[in-house]
CSV table of C-alpha atoms in Angstrom, one decimal:
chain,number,residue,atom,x,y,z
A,1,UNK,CA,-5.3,8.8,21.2
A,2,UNK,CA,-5.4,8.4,25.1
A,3,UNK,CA,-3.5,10.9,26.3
A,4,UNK,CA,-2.6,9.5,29.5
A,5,UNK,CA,0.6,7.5,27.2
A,6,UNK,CA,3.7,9.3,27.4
A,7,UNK,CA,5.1,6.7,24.6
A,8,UNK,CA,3.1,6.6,21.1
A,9,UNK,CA,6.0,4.2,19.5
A,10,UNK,CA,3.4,1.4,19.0
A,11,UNK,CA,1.2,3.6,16.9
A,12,UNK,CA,4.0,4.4,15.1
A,13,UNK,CA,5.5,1.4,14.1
A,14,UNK,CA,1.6,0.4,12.9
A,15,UNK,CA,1.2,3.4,10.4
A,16,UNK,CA,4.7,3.3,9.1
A,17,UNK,CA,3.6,-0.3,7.8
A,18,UNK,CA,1.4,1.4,5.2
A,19,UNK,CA,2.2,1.8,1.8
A,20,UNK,CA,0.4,4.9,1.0
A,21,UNK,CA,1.1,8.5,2.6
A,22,UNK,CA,0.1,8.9,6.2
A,23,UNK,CA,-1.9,11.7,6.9
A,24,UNK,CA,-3.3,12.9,10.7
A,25,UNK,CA,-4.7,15.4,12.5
A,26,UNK,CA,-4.9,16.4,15.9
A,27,UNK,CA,-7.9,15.7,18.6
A,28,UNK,CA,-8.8,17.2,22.1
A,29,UNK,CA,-7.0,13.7,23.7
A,30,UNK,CA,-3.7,15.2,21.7
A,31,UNK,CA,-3.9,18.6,23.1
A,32,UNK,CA,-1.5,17.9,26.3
A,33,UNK,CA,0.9,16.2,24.4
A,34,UNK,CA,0.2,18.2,20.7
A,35,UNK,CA,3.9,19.4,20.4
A,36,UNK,CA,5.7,16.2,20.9
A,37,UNK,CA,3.3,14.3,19.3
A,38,UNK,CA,3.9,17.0,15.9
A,39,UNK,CA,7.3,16.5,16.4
A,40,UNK,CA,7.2,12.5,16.7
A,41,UNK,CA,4.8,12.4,13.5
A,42,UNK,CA,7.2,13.9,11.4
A,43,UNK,CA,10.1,12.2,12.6
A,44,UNK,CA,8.4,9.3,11.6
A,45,UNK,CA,7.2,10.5,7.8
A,46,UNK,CA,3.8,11.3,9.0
A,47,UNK,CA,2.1,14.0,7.7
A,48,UNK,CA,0.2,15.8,10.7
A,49,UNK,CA,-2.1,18.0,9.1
A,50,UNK,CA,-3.0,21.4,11.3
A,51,UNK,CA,-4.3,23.6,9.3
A,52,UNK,CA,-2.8,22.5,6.6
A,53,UNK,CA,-3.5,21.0,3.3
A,54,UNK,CA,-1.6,18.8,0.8
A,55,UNK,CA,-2.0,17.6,-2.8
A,56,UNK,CA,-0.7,14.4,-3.9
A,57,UNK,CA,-1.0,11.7,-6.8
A,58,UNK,CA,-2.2,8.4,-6.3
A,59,UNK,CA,-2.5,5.9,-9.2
A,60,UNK,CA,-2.6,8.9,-11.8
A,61,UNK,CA,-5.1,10.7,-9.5
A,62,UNK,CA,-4.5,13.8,-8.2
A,63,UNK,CA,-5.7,14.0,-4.3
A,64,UNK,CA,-6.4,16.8,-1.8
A,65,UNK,CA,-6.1,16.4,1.7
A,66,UNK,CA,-6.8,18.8,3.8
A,67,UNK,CA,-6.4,18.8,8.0
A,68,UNK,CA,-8.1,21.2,10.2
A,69,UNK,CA,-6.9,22.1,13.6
A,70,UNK,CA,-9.2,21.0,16.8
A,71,UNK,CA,-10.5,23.8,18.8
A,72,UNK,CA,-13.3,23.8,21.8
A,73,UNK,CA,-13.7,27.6,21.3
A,74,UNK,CA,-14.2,29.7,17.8
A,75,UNK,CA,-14.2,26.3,15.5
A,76,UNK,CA,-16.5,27.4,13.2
A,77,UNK,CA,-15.1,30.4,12.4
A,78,UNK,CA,-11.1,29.2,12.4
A,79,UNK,CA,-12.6,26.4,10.2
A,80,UNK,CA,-14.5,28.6,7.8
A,81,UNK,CA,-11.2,31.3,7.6
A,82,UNK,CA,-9.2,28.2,7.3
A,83,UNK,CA,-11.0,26.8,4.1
A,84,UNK,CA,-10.7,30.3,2.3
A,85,UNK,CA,-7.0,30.4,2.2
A,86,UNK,CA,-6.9,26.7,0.5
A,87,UNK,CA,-7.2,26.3,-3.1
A,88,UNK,CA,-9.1,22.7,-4.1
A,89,UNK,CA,-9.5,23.4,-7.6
A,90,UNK,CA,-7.7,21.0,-10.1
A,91,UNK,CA,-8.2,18.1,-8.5
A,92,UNK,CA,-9.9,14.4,-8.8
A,93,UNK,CA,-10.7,13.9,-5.2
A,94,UNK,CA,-11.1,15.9,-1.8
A,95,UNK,CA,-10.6,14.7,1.1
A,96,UNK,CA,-11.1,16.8,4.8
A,97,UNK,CA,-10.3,16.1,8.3
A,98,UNK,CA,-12.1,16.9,10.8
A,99,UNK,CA,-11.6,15.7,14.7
A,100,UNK,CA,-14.7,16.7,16.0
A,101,UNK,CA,-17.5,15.8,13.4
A,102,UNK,CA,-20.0,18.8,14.5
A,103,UNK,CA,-17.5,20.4,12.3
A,104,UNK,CA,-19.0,19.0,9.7
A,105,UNK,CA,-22.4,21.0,9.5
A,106,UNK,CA,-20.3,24.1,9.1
A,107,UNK,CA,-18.3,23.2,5.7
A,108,UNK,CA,-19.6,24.0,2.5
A,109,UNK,CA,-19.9,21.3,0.1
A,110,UNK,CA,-16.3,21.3,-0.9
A,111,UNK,CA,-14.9,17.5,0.1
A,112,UNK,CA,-16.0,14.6,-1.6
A,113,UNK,CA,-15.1,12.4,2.0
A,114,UNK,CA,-14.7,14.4,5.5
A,115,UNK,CA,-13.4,11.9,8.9
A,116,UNK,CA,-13.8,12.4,11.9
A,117,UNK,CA,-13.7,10.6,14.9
A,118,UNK,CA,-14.1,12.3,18.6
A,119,UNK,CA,-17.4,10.8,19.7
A,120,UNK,CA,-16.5,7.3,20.2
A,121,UNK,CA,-19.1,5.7,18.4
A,122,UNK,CA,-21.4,7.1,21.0
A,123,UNK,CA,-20.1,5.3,23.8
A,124,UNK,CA,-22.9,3.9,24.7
A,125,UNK,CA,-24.5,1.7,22.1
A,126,UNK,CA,-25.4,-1.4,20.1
A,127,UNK,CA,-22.8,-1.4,17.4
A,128,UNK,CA,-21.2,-4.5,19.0
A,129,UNK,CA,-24.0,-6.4,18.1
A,130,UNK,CA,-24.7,-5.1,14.6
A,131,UNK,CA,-26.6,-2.3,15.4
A,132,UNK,CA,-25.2,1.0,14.3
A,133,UNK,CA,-26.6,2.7,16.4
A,134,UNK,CA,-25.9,4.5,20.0
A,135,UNK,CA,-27.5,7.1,22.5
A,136,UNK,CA,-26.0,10.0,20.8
A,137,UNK,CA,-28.1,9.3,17.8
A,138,UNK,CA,-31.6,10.2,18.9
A,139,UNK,CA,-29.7,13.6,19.9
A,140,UNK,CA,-28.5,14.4,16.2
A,141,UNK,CA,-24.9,14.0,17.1
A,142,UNK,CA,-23.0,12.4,14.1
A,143,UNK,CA,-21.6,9.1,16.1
A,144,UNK,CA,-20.4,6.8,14.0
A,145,UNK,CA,-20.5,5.3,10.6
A,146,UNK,CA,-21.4,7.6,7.3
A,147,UNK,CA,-23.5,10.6,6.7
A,148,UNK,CA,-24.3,12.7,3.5
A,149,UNK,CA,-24.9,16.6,3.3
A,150,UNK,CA,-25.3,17.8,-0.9
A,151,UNK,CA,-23.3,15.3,-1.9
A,152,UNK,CA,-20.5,15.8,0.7
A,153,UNK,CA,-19.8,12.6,2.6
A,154,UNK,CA,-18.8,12.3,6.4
A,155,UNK,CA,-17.6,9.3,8.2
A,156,UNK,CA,-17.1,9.2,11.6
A,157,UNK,CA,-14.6,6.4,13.4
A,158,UNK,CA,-15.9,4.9,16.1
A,159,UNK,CA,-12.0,4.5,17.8
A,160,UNK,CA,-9.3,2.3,18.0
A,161,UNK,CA,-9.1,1.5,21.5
A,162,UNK,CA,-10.2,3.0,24.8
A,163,UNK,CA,-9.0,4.1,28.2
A,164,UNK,CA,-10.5,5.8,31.0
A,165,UNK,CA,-13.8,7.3,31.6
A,166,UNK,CA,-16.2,7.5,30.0
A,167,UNK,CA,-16.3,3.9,29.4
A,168,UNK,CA,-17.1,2.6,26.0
A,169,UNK,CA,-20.4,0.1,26.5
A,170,UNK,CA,-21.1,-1.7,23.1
A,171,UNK,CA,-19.6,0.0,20.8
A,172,UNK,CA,-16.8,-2.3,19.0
A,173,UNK,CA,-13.4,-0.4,17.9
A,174,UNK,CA,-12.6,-0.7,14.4
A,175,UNK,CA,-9.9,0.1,11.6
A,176,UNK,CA,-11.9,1.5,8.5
A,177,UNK,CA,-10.4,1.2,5.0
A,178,UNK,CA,-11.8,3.3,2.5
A,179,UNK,CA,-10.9,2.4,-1.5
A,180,UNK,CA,-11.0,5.8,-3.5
């Protein structure tokens, strides 16, 4: 979400086309405008998950969402104390999300699917061409596409769009659809 928009009615209109509950959380890009963009979510039947968890039904399916709140300082910890207070018993799927996929390495094998986003596909990369593959990579940094810790199962979005700096060099937005 660049946060240099001060109208978000575009991405609005886009999500309210879907048939299926909407479910969000919130990103370092969110953080200047995080209380008008909570407010504007729910106004327009999105469910912004902050902390937060949710269990709906789905085709006879009972599914667990949960969203956990960004933070640059203490995540692991707010994350882990977070986790403790939901219950994900009773259910036929779990699903987490995560901003910042370093997040990730710190859950216990709980979620069926985590997604994330935050790294831009790497910015810098060869996706564009087929490749999945950017500089982060080499580094360990979970950039973009899927990744599997005991059987829990990460995906991290590469982005939508992008404005400002750091430019984006190769790496090709996308809108990933996953059939549960």
């Amino acid at each position: 979400m660049p946060f240099s928009e001060d109208n978000h009615d575009h991405l609005y209109r886009t999500l309210q086309r879907s048939t299926a509950p909407v479910f969000a959380c919130l990103g370092n890009h969110d953080l200047p405008v995080r209380d008008k963009m909570i407010e504007e979510f729910t106004r327009h039947g999105i469910h912004i998950l902050v902390d937060e968890c949710q269990i709906i039904s789905c085709k006879g399916r009972r599914l667990f969402i949960g969203g956990f709140d960004f933070l640059w300082k203490g995540a692991r910890e707010h994350t882990l104390e977070v986790l403790q207070k939901w219950t994900i018993e009773d259910v036929d799927y779990k699903i987490g999300l995560i901003h910042d996929p370093r997040y990730f390495q710190w859950l216990p094998p709980k979620f069926d699917l985590v997604c994330a986003g935050h790294t831009h596909g790497g910015q810098f990369g060869l996706n564009a061409l087929g490749i999945p593959i950017s500089l982060l990579r080499p580094l360990g940094v979970y950039d973009q596409g899927f990744f599997e810790k005991e059987n829990m199962k990460l995906y991290v979005h590469k982005g939508n769009w992008h404005t400002g700096l750091p430019p984006r060099i190769g790496i090709a937005a996308e809108i990933a659809v996953f059939d549960i």
